PDB file of C-alpha atoms in Angstrom:
ATOM      1  CA  MET A  26     128.757-114.192 -27.996  1.00  0.00           C
ATOM      2  CA  LYS A  27     129.331-117.854 -28.854  1.00  0.00           C
ATOM      3  CA  GLY A  28     126.364-118.858 -26.673  1.00  0.00           C
ATOM      4  CA  THR A  29     124.141-116.366 -28.483  1.00  0.00           C
ATOM      5  CA  GLY A  30     124.992-117.934 -31.842  1.00  0.00           C
ATOM      6  CA  ARG A  31     124.253-121.401 -30.478  1.00  0.00           C
ATOM      7  CA  LYS A  32     120.921-120.227 -29.087  1.00  0.00           C
ATOM      8  CA  ALA A  33     119.999-118.625 -32.422  1.00  0.00           C
ATOM      9  CA  GLY A  34     120.858-121.850 -34.242  1.00  0.00           C
ATOM     10  CA  MET A  35     118.840-123.907 -31.794  1.00  0.00           C
ATOM     11  CA  LEU A  36     115.902-121.501 -32.135  1.00  0.00           C
ATOM     12  CA  LEU A  37     115.997-122.044 -35.894  1.00  0.00           C
ATOM     13  CA  LEU A  38     116.230-125.801 -35.357  1.00  0.00           C
ATOM     14  CA  MET A  39     113.261-125.640 -32.986  1.00  0.00           C
ATOM     15  CA  HIS A  40     111.092-123.945 -35.603  1.00  0.00           C
ATOM     16  CA  VAL A  41     112.200-126.339 -38.341  1.00  0.00           C
ATOM     17  CA  LEU A  42     111.197-129.159 -35.989  1.00  0.00           C
ATOM     18  CA  PHE A  43     107.765-127.572 -35.533  1.00  0.00           C
ATOM     19  CA  LEU A  44     107.395-127.441 -39.320  1.00  0.00           C
ATOM     20  CA  ILE A  45     108.290-131.153 -39.514  1.00  0.00           C
ATOM     21  CA  TYR A  46     105.892-131.934 -36.656  1.00  0.00           C
ATOM     22  CA  SER A  47     103.088-130.071 -38.452  1.00  0.00           C
ATOM     23  CA  LEU A  48     103.566-132.307 -41.490  1.00  0.00           C
ATOM     24  CA  THR A  49     102.314-135.297 -39.491  1.00  0.00           C
ATOM     25  CA  SER A  50      98.828-133.783 -39.510  1.00  0.00           C
ATOM     26  CA  VAL A  51      99.033-133.144 -43.234  1.00  0.00           C
ATOM     27  CA  ILE A  52     100.058-136.736 -43.916  1.00  0.00           C
ATOM     28  CA  SER A  53      97.312-138.015 -41.602  1.00  0.00           C
ATOM     29  CA  ARG A  54      94.704-136.034 -43.482  1.00  0.00           C
ATOM     30  CA  LYS A  55      96.042-137.198 -46.839  1.00  0.00           C
ATOM     31  CA  ILE A  56      95.795-140.881 -45.877  1.00  0.00           C
ATOM     32  CA  ALA A  57      92.573-140.630 -43.870  1.00  0.00           C
ATOM     33  CA  GLY A  58      90.554-142.237 -46.647  1.00  0.00           C
ATOM     34  CA  ALA A  59      93.091-144.931 -47.509  1.00  0.00           C
ATOM     35  CA  ALA A  60      92.176-148.540 -46.997  1.00  0.00           C
ATOM     36  CA  PHE A  61      93.655-150.114 -43.883  1.00  0.00           C
ATOM     37  CA  LEU A  62      97.075-151.677 -44.656  1.00  0.00           C
ATOM     38  CA  SER A  63      97.020-150.432 -48.256  1.00  0.00           C
ATOM     39  CA  ALA A  64     100.299-149.160 -49.747  1.00  0.00           C
ATOM     40  CA  GLU A  65      99.122-145.546 -49.279  1.00  0.00           C
ATOM     41  CA  PHE A  66      98.247-146.230 -45.636  1.00  0.00           C
ATOM     42  CA  LEU A  67     101.566-147.946 -44.868  1.00  0.00           C
ATOM     43  CA  VAL A  68     103.716-145.336 -46.623  1.00  0.00           C
ATOM     44  CA  GLY A  69     101.770-142.559 -44.898  1.00  0.00           C
ATOM     45  CA  TYR A  70     102.281-144.041 -41.455  1.00  0.00           C
ATOM     46  CA  LEU A  71     105.938-144.715 -42.188  1.00  0.00           C
ATOM     47  CA  LEU A  72     106.327-141.012 -43.085  1.00  0.00           C
ATOM     48  CA  ILE A  73     104.496-140.007 -39.900  1.00  0.00           C
ATOM     49  CA  PHE A  74     106.809-142.146 -37.755  1.00  0.00           C
ATOM     50  CA  LEU A  75     109.835-140.752 -39.595  1.00  0.00           C
ATOM     51  CA  CYS A  76     108.682-137.159 -38.970  1.00  0.00           C
ATOM     52  CA  LEU A  77     107.962-137.901 -35.305  1.00  0.00           C
ATOM     53  CA  GLY A  78     111.333-139.607 -34.878  1.00  0.00           C
ATOM     54  CA  ILE A  79     113.185-136.624 -36.339  1.00  0.00           C
ATOM     55  CA  TYR A  80     111.104-134.308 -34.179  1.00  0.00           C
ATOM     56  CA  ALA A  81     111.759-136.294 -30.988  1.00  0.00           C
ATOM     57  CA  LEU A  82     115.522-136.461 -31.526  1.00  0.00           C
ATOM     58  CA  GLY A  83     115.727-132.764 -32.369  1.00  0.00           C
ATOM     59  CA  TRP A  84     113.465-131.799 -29.468  1.00  0.00           C
ATOM     60  CA  GLN A  85     115.886-133.444 -27.049  1.00  0.00           C
ATOM     61  CA  GLN A  86     118.658-131.204 -28.398  1.00  0.00           C
ATOM     62  CA  VAL A  87     116.468-128.099 -28.126  1.00  0.00           C
ATOM     63  CA  LEU A  88     115.711-128.879 -24.480  1.00  0.00           C
ATOM     64  CA  LYS A  89     119.430-128.944 -23.734  1.00  0.00           C
ATOM     65  CA  VAL A  90     119.563-125.229 -24.630  1.00  0.00           C
ATOM     66  CA  PHE A  91     116.138-123.818 -23.743  1.00  0.00           C
ATOM     67  CA  PRO A  92     114.071-124.182 -20.581  1.00  0.00           C
ATOM     68  CA  LEU A  93     110.949-126.281 -21.084  1.00  0.00           C
ATOM     69  CA  PHE A  94     108.570-123.332 -20.594  1.00  0.00           C
ATOM     70  CA  GLN A  95     110.328-121.344 -23.310  1.00  0.00           C
ATOM     71  CA  ALA A  96     110.409-124.235 -25.779  1.00  0.00           C
ATOM     72  CA  TYR A  97     106.705-124.966 -25.243  1.00  0.00           C
ATOM     73  CA  ALA A  98     105.778-121.314 -25.658  1.00  0.00           C
ATOM     74  CA  ASN A  99     107.284-121.452 -29.149  1.00  0.00           C
ATOM     75  CA  LYS A 100     105.333-124.625 -29.965  1.00  0.00           C
ATOM     76  CA  ALA A 101     102.220-122.503 -30.521  1.00  0.00           C
ATOM     77  CA  VAL A 102     103.492-121.749 -34.031  1.00  0.00           C
ATOM     78  CA  VAL A 103     102.425-125.270 -35.043  1.00  0.00           C
ATOM     79  CA  VAL A 104      98.902-123.818 -35.326  1.00  0.00           C
ATOM     80  CA  VAL A 105     100.208-121.265 -37.833  1.00  0.00           C
ATOM     81  CA  TRP A 106     101.823-124.043 -39.866  1.00  0.00           C
ATOM     82  CA  GLY A 107      98.521-125.951 -39.785  1.00  0.00           C
ATOM     83  CA  VAL A 108      96.654-123.009 -41.283  1.00  0.00           C
ATOM     84  CA  PHE A 109      99.421-122.570 -43.876  1.00  0.00           C
ATOM     85  CA  TRP A 110      99.371-126.243 -44.915  1.00  0.00           C
ATOM     86  CA  GLY A 111      95.567-126.221 -44.973  1.00  0.00           C
ATOM     87  CA  ARG A 112      95.638-123.388 -47.489  1.00  0.00           C
ATOM     88  CA  VAL A 113      98.554-124.575 -49.628  1.00  0.00           C
ATOM     89  CA  ILE A 114      97.805-128.300 -49.776  1.00  0.00           C
ATOM     90  CA  PHE A 115      94.055-128.561 -49.207  1.00  0.00           C
ATOM     91  CA  GLY A 116      92.866-125.186 -50.537  1.00  0.00           C
ATOM     92  CA  GLU A 117      91.231-124.236 -47.239  1.00  0.00           C
ATOM     93  CA  THR A 118      90.162-120.644 -46.762  1.00  0.00           C
ATOM     94  CA  ILE A 119      92.094-118.355 -44.457  1.00  0.00           C
ATOM     95  CA  THR A 120      89.348-116.244 -42.911  1.00  0.00           C
ATOM     96  CA  PRO A 121      89.989-112.898 -41.228  1.00  0.00           C
ATOM     97  CA  ALA A 122      89.432-114.585 -37.859  1.00  0.00           C
ATOM     98  CA  ARG A 123      92.040-117.264 -38.623  1.00  0.00           C
ATOM     99  CA  LEU A 124      94.461-114.629 -39.852  1.00  0.00           C
ATOM    100  CA  ALA A 125      93.922-112.601 -36.677  1.00  0.00           C
ATOM    101  CA  GLY A 126      94.507-115.734 -34.604  1.00  0.00           C
ATOM    102  CA  MET A 127      97.742-116.461 -36.455  1.00  0.00           C
ATOM    103  CA  VAL A 128      98.955-112.895 -35.880  1.00  0.00           C
ATOM    104  CA  LEU A 129      98.094-113.154 -32.179  1.00  0.00           C
ATOM    105  CA  ILE A 130      99.994-116.432 -31.861  1.00  0.00           C
ATOM    106  CA  VAL A 131     103.105-115.046 -33.543  1.00  0.00           C
ATOM    107  CA  CYS A 132     102.910-111.833 -31.493  1.00  0.00           C
ATOM    108  CA  GLY A 133     102.524-113.875 -28.309  1.00  0.00           C
ATOM    109  CA  VAL A 134     105.568-116.017 -29.096  1.00  0.00           C
ATOM    110  CA  VAL A 135     107.642-112.925 -29.936  1.00  0.00           C
ATOM    111  CA  LEU A 136     106.513-111.077 -26.804  1.00  0.00           C
ATOM    112  CA  PHE A 137     107.263-114.118 -24.675  1.00  0.00           C
ATOM    113  CA  ALA A 138     110.751-114.388 -26.190  1.00  0.00           C
ATOM    114  CA  LEU A 139     111.427-110.667 -25.706  1.00  0.00           C
ATOM    115  CA  GLU A 140     110.201-110.756 -22.105  1.00  0.00           C
ATOM    116  CA  ASP A 141     112.413-113.729 -21.389  1.00  0.00           C
ATOM    117  CA  ARG A 142     115.386-111.963 -22.933  1.00  0.00           C
ATOM    118  CA  GLY A 143     114.703-108.970 -20.697  1.00  0.00           C
ATOM    119  CA  GLY A 144     114.500-111.294 -17.708  1.00  0.00           C
ATOM    120  CA  ASN A 145     117.902-112.741 -18.535  1.00  0.00           C
ATOM    121  CA  ARG A 146     119.426-109.246 -18.594  1.00  0.00           C
ATOM    122  CA  GLU A 147     117.860-108.512 -15.233  1.00  0.00           C
ATOM    123  CA  GLU A 148     119.283-111.717 -13.755  1.00  0.00           C
ATOM    124  CA  ALA A 149     122.733-110.896 -15.150  1.00  0.00           C
ATOM    125  CA  ARG A 150     122.637-107.457 -13.457  1.00  0.00           C
ATOM    126  CA  HIS A 151     121.969-109.055 -10.067  1.00  0.00           C
ATOM    127  CA  GLU A 152     124.871-111.510 -10.296  1.00  0.00           C
TER     128      GLU A 152
END
């Protein structure tokens, strides 16, 4: 049971890391028009490096718990965060096609996780 709690915590950490990773694109878009080496440019890139550093350190911890294929399957939710940030920060429109794509991504990640969980039960039965 202890391992299940750790995995749940690491799954939450993984998705928080994806949220942080998605912010790098938001910051990039915000500073895209800034003059090279201006204060806005430098602060923006400092924030990007900070986000990427946090992401990289956390990702190493996630990979200690989850196989690489499972961790990368979850990474697809970054697209969902991108659509969310586009709407909230930049006022972009969420079209029915984008919404359908987001639903498919989330369903795919959930199905992948459920299939993997079923596979683990099957392996445990054979041991």
